[in-house]
């Protein structure tokens, strides 16, 4: 019986699921915001928040534990140098999930997961250049 077993399997083996979640956490650390399915985002939130908690400890043991999970030295370095210190005064709830609706191809519920302190860059304003007198189209 599966009473009180919280592991969400996502239709994958354990090793595949661990590798996929580690890869997604590394992508979240690098890009600060990623788009994925809602089920993966909900599982990813748990793993990402545990990594930030490790990053806040700033010990060699915590760095080794994060490296054992993520298997990416650049992501662990970024986690400990910039992501975790930004949350030093926060006691949890480091990520935010936005629901985006259904994907057109297969109807999967999509979501956007990001760090709560992430500020997206402002959209670039397009400036129309005035037409030159000699550039009128010949038509």
mmCIF file of C-alpha atoms in Angstrom:
data_model
loop_
_atom_site.group_PDB
_atom_site.id
_atom_site.type_symbol
_atom_site.label_atom_id
_atom_site.label_comp_id
_atom_site.label_asym_id
_atom_site.label_seq_id
_atom_site.Cartn_x
_atom_site.Cartn_y
_atom_site.Cartn_z
ATOM 1 C CA UNK A 1 0.000 0.000 0.000
ATOM 2 C CA UNK A 2 1.127 3.568 -0.706
ATOM 3 C CA UNK A 3 -0.219 5.183 2.441
ATOM 4 C CA UNK A 4 1.480 8.535 3.131
ATOM 5 C CA UNK A 5 3.991 8.154 0.303
ATOM 6 C CA UNK A 6 4.489 11.671 -1.040
ATOM 7 C CA UNK A 7 6.766 10.957 -4.011
ATOM 8 C CA UNK A 8 5.185 12.297 -7.172
ATOM 9 C CA UNK A 9 6.425 9.978 -9.866
ATOM 10 C CA UNK A 10 5.758 11.981 -13.056
ATOM 11 C CA UNK A 11 5.741 8.765 -15.077
ATOM 12 C CA UNK A 12 9.519 8.275 -14.765
ATOM 13 C CA UNK A 13 11.953 6.018 -12.959
ATOM 14 C CA UNK A 14 13.587 7.347 -9.833
ATOM 15 C CA UNK A 15 16.945 8.054 -11.442
ATOM 16 C CA UNK A 16 15.333 9.761 -14.449
ATOM 17 C CA UNK A 17 13.144 11.885 -12.160
ATOM 18 C CA UNK A 18 16.122 12.931 -10.003
ATOM 19 C CA UNK A 19 18.218 13.847 -13.049
ATOM 20 C CA UNK A 20 15.351 15.817 -14.632
ATOM 21 C CA UNK A 21 14.645 17.783 -11.445
ATOM 22 C CA UNK A 22 18.350 18.515 -10.916
ATOM 23 C CA UNK A 23 18.553 19.785 -14.494
ATOM 24 C CA UNK A 24 15.496 21.984 -14.018
ATOM 25 C CA UNK A 25 16.817 23.459 -10.763
ATOM 26 C CA UNK A 26 20.101 24.281 -12.544
ATOM 27 C CA UNK A 27 18.097 25.965 -15.317
ATOM 28 C CA UNK A 28 16.068 27.895 -12.731
ATOM 29 C CA UNK A 29 19.262 29.082 -11.040
ATOM 30 C CA UNK A 30 20.756 30.197 -14.350
ATOM 31 C CA UNK A 31 17.681 31.757 -15.992
ATOM 32 C CA UNK A 32 15.779 32.852 -12.821
ATOM 33 C CA UNK A 33 12.509 31.798 -14.494
ATOM 34 C CA UNK A 34 11.522 28.700 -16.485
ATOM 35 C CA UNK A 35 8.422 27.419 -18.247
ATOM 36 C CA UNK A 36 7.376 23.820 -17.621
ATOM 37 C CA UNK A 37 4.301 21.719 -16.948
ATOM 38 C CA UNK A 38 2.333 22.405 -13.780
ATOM 39 C CA UNK A 39 3.015 18.955 -12.282
ATOM 40 C CA UNK A 40 6.779 19.328 -12.807
ATOM 41 C CA UNK A 41 6.704 22.884 -11.417
ATOM 42 C CA UNK A 42 5.035 21.721 -8.209
ATOM 43 C CA UNK A 43 7.684 19.033 -7.676
ATOM 44 C CA UNK A 44 10.470 21.379 -8.748
ATOM 45 C CA UNK A 45 9.419 23.946 -6.135
ATOM 46 C CA UNK A 46 10.213 21.492 -3.340
ATOM 47 C CA UNK A 47 13.674 20.634 -4.687
ATOM 48 C CA UNK A 48 14.583 24.263 -5.461
ATOM 49 C CA UNK A 49 13.596 25.478 -2.011
ATOM 50 C CA UNK A 50 15.657 22.748 -0.349
ATOM 51 C CA UNK A 51 18.662 23.864 -2.414
ATOM 52 C CA UNK A 52 18.209 27.485 -1.320
ATOM 53 C CA UNK A 53 18.035 26.340 2.304
ATOM 54 C CA UNK A 54 21.346 24.530 1.803
ATOM 55 C CA UNK A 55 22.792 27.622 0.146
ATOM 56 C CA UNK A 56 21.870 29.780 3.132
ATOM 57 C CA UNK A 57 23.970 27.579 5.448
ATOM 58 C CA UNK A 58 27.219 28.551 3.624
ATOM 59 C CA UNK A 59 29.190 25.521 4.853
ATOM 60 C CA UNK A 60 31.384 23.101 2.970
ATOM 61 C CA UNK A 61 29.054 20.265 3.934
ATOM 62 C CA UNK A 62 26.033 22.114 2.542
ATOM 63 C CA UNK A 63 27.926 22.878 -0.694
ATOM 64 C CA UNK A 64 28.823 19.192 -1.081
ATOM 65 C CA UNK A 65 25.224 18.126 -0.439
ATOM 66 C CA UNK A 66 23.976 20.600 -3.063
ATOM 67 C CA UNK A 67 26.599 19.361 -5.524
ATOM 68 C CA UNK A 68 25.544 15.754 -4.874
ATOM 69 C CA UNK A 69 21.969 16.674 -5.821
ATOM 70 C CA UNK A 70 22.547 19.100 -8.711
ATOM 71 C CA UNK A 71 25.772 17.638 -10.193
ATOM 72 C CA UNK A 72 26.644 21.018 -11.767
ATOM 73 C CA UNK A 73 29.471 23.048 -10.250
ATOM 74 C CA UNK A 74 28.560 26.310 -11.984
ATOM 75 C CA UNK A 75 24.951 26.112 -10.790
ATOM 76 C CA UNK A 76 26.051 25.349 -7.229
ATOM 77 C CA UNK A 77 28.485 28.257 -7.335
ATOM 78 C CA UNK A 78 25.746 30.599 -8.556
ATOM 79 C CA UNK A 79 23.358 29.232 -5.902
ATOM 80 C CA UNK A 80 25.788 29.914 -3.061
ATOM 81 C CA UNK A 81 27.091 33.254 -4.383
ATOM 82 C CA UNK A 82 23.960 35.075 -5.543
ATOM 83 C CA UNK A 83 20.658 33.182 -5.196
ATOM 84 C CA UNK A 84 20.816 32.052 -1.544
ATOM 85 C CA UNK A 85 22.242 35.319 -0.110
ATOM 86 C CA UNK A 86 19.319 37.194 -1.673
ATOM 87 C CA UNK A 87 16.974 35.156 0.567
ATOM 88 C CA UNK A 88 18.952 35.436 3.825
ATOM 89 C CA UNK A 89 16.114 37.266 5.626
ATOM 90 C CA UNK A 90 13.331 35.075 4.223
ATOM 91 C CA UNK A 91 12.109 31.969 6.056
ATOM 92 C CA UNK A 92 10.859 29.964 3.086
ATOM 93 C CA UNK A 93 8.638 30.429 0.068
ATOM 94 C CA UNK A 94 11.462 31.230 -2.333
ATOM 95 C CA UNK A 95 9.611 30.352 -5.546
ATOM 96 C CA UNK A 96 6.402 31.445 -7.232
ATOM 97 C CA UNK A 97 4.306 29.472 -9.742
ATOM 98 C CA UNK A 98 2.091 31.125 -12.362
ATOM 99 C CA UNK A 99 -0.405 28.991 -14.265
ATOM 100 C CA UNK A 100 -0.295 29.665 -18.008
ATOM 101 C CA UNK A 101 -3.123 27.529 -19.359
ATOM 102 C CA UNK A 102 -3.085 24.481 -21.582
ATOM 103 C CA UNK A 103 -0.384 23.687 -24.126
ATOM 104 C CA UNK A 104 -1.737 23.621 -27.673
ATOM 105 C CA UNK A 105 -0.119 20.363 -28.758
ATOM 106 C CA UNK A 106 -1.210 17.958 -26.027
ATOM 107 C CA UNK A 107 -3.328 19.956 -23.584
ATOM 108 C CA UNK A 108 -0.847 19.780 -20.706
ATOM 109 C CA UNK A 109 -1.322 22.459 -18.070
ATOM 110 C CA UNK A 110 1.685 24.798 -18.324
ATOM 111 C CA UNK A 111 3.245 26.943 -15.602
ATOM 112 C CA UNK A 112 5.970 29.499 -15.091
ATOM 113 C CA UNK A 113 8.175 29.046 -12.024
ATOM 114 C CA UNK A 114 10.457 31.835 -10.819
ATOM 115 C CA UNK A 115 12.251 33.162 -7.748
ATOM 116 C CA UNK A 116 10.063 35.533 -5.724
ATOM 117 C CA UNK A 117 12.670 38.301 -5.848
ATOM 118 C CA UNK A 118 13.024 38.046 -9.645
ATOM 119 C CA UNK A 119 12.247 41.253 -11.504
ATOM 120 C CA UNK A 120 11.768 40.638 -15.237
ATOM 121 C CA UNK A 121 13.558 43.032 -17.574
ATOM 122 C CA UNK A 122 11.457 45.834 -18.985
ATOM 123 C CA UNK A 123 10.248 45.216 -22.540
ATOM 124 C CA UNK A 124 12.243 47.017 -25.180
ATOM 125 C CA UNK A 125 10.412 49.910 -26.738
ATOM 126 C CA UNK A 126 10.491 49.988 -30.493
ATOM 127 C CA UNK A 127 11.141 53.393 -31.922
ATOM 128 C CA UNK A 128 9.847 53.993 -35.407
ATOM 129 C CA UNK A 129 12.300 55.799 -37.566
ATOM 130 C CA UNK A 130 10.801 58.524 -39.741
ATOM 131 C CA UNK A 131 10.794 57.648 -43.413
ATOM 132 C CA UNK A 132 13.403 59.342 -45.530
ATOM 133 C CA UNK A 133 12.086 61.368 -48.464
ATOM 134 C CA UNK A 134 13.813 59.147 -51.035
ATOM 135 C CA UNK A 135 12.705 55.811 -49.508
ATOM 136 C CA UNK A 136 9.145 55.709 -50.769
ATOM 137 C CA UNK A 137 8.169 52.354 -52.139
ATOM 138 C CA UNK A 138 7.672 52.020 -55.807
ATOM 139 C CA UNK A 139 4.495 50.146 -56.275
#
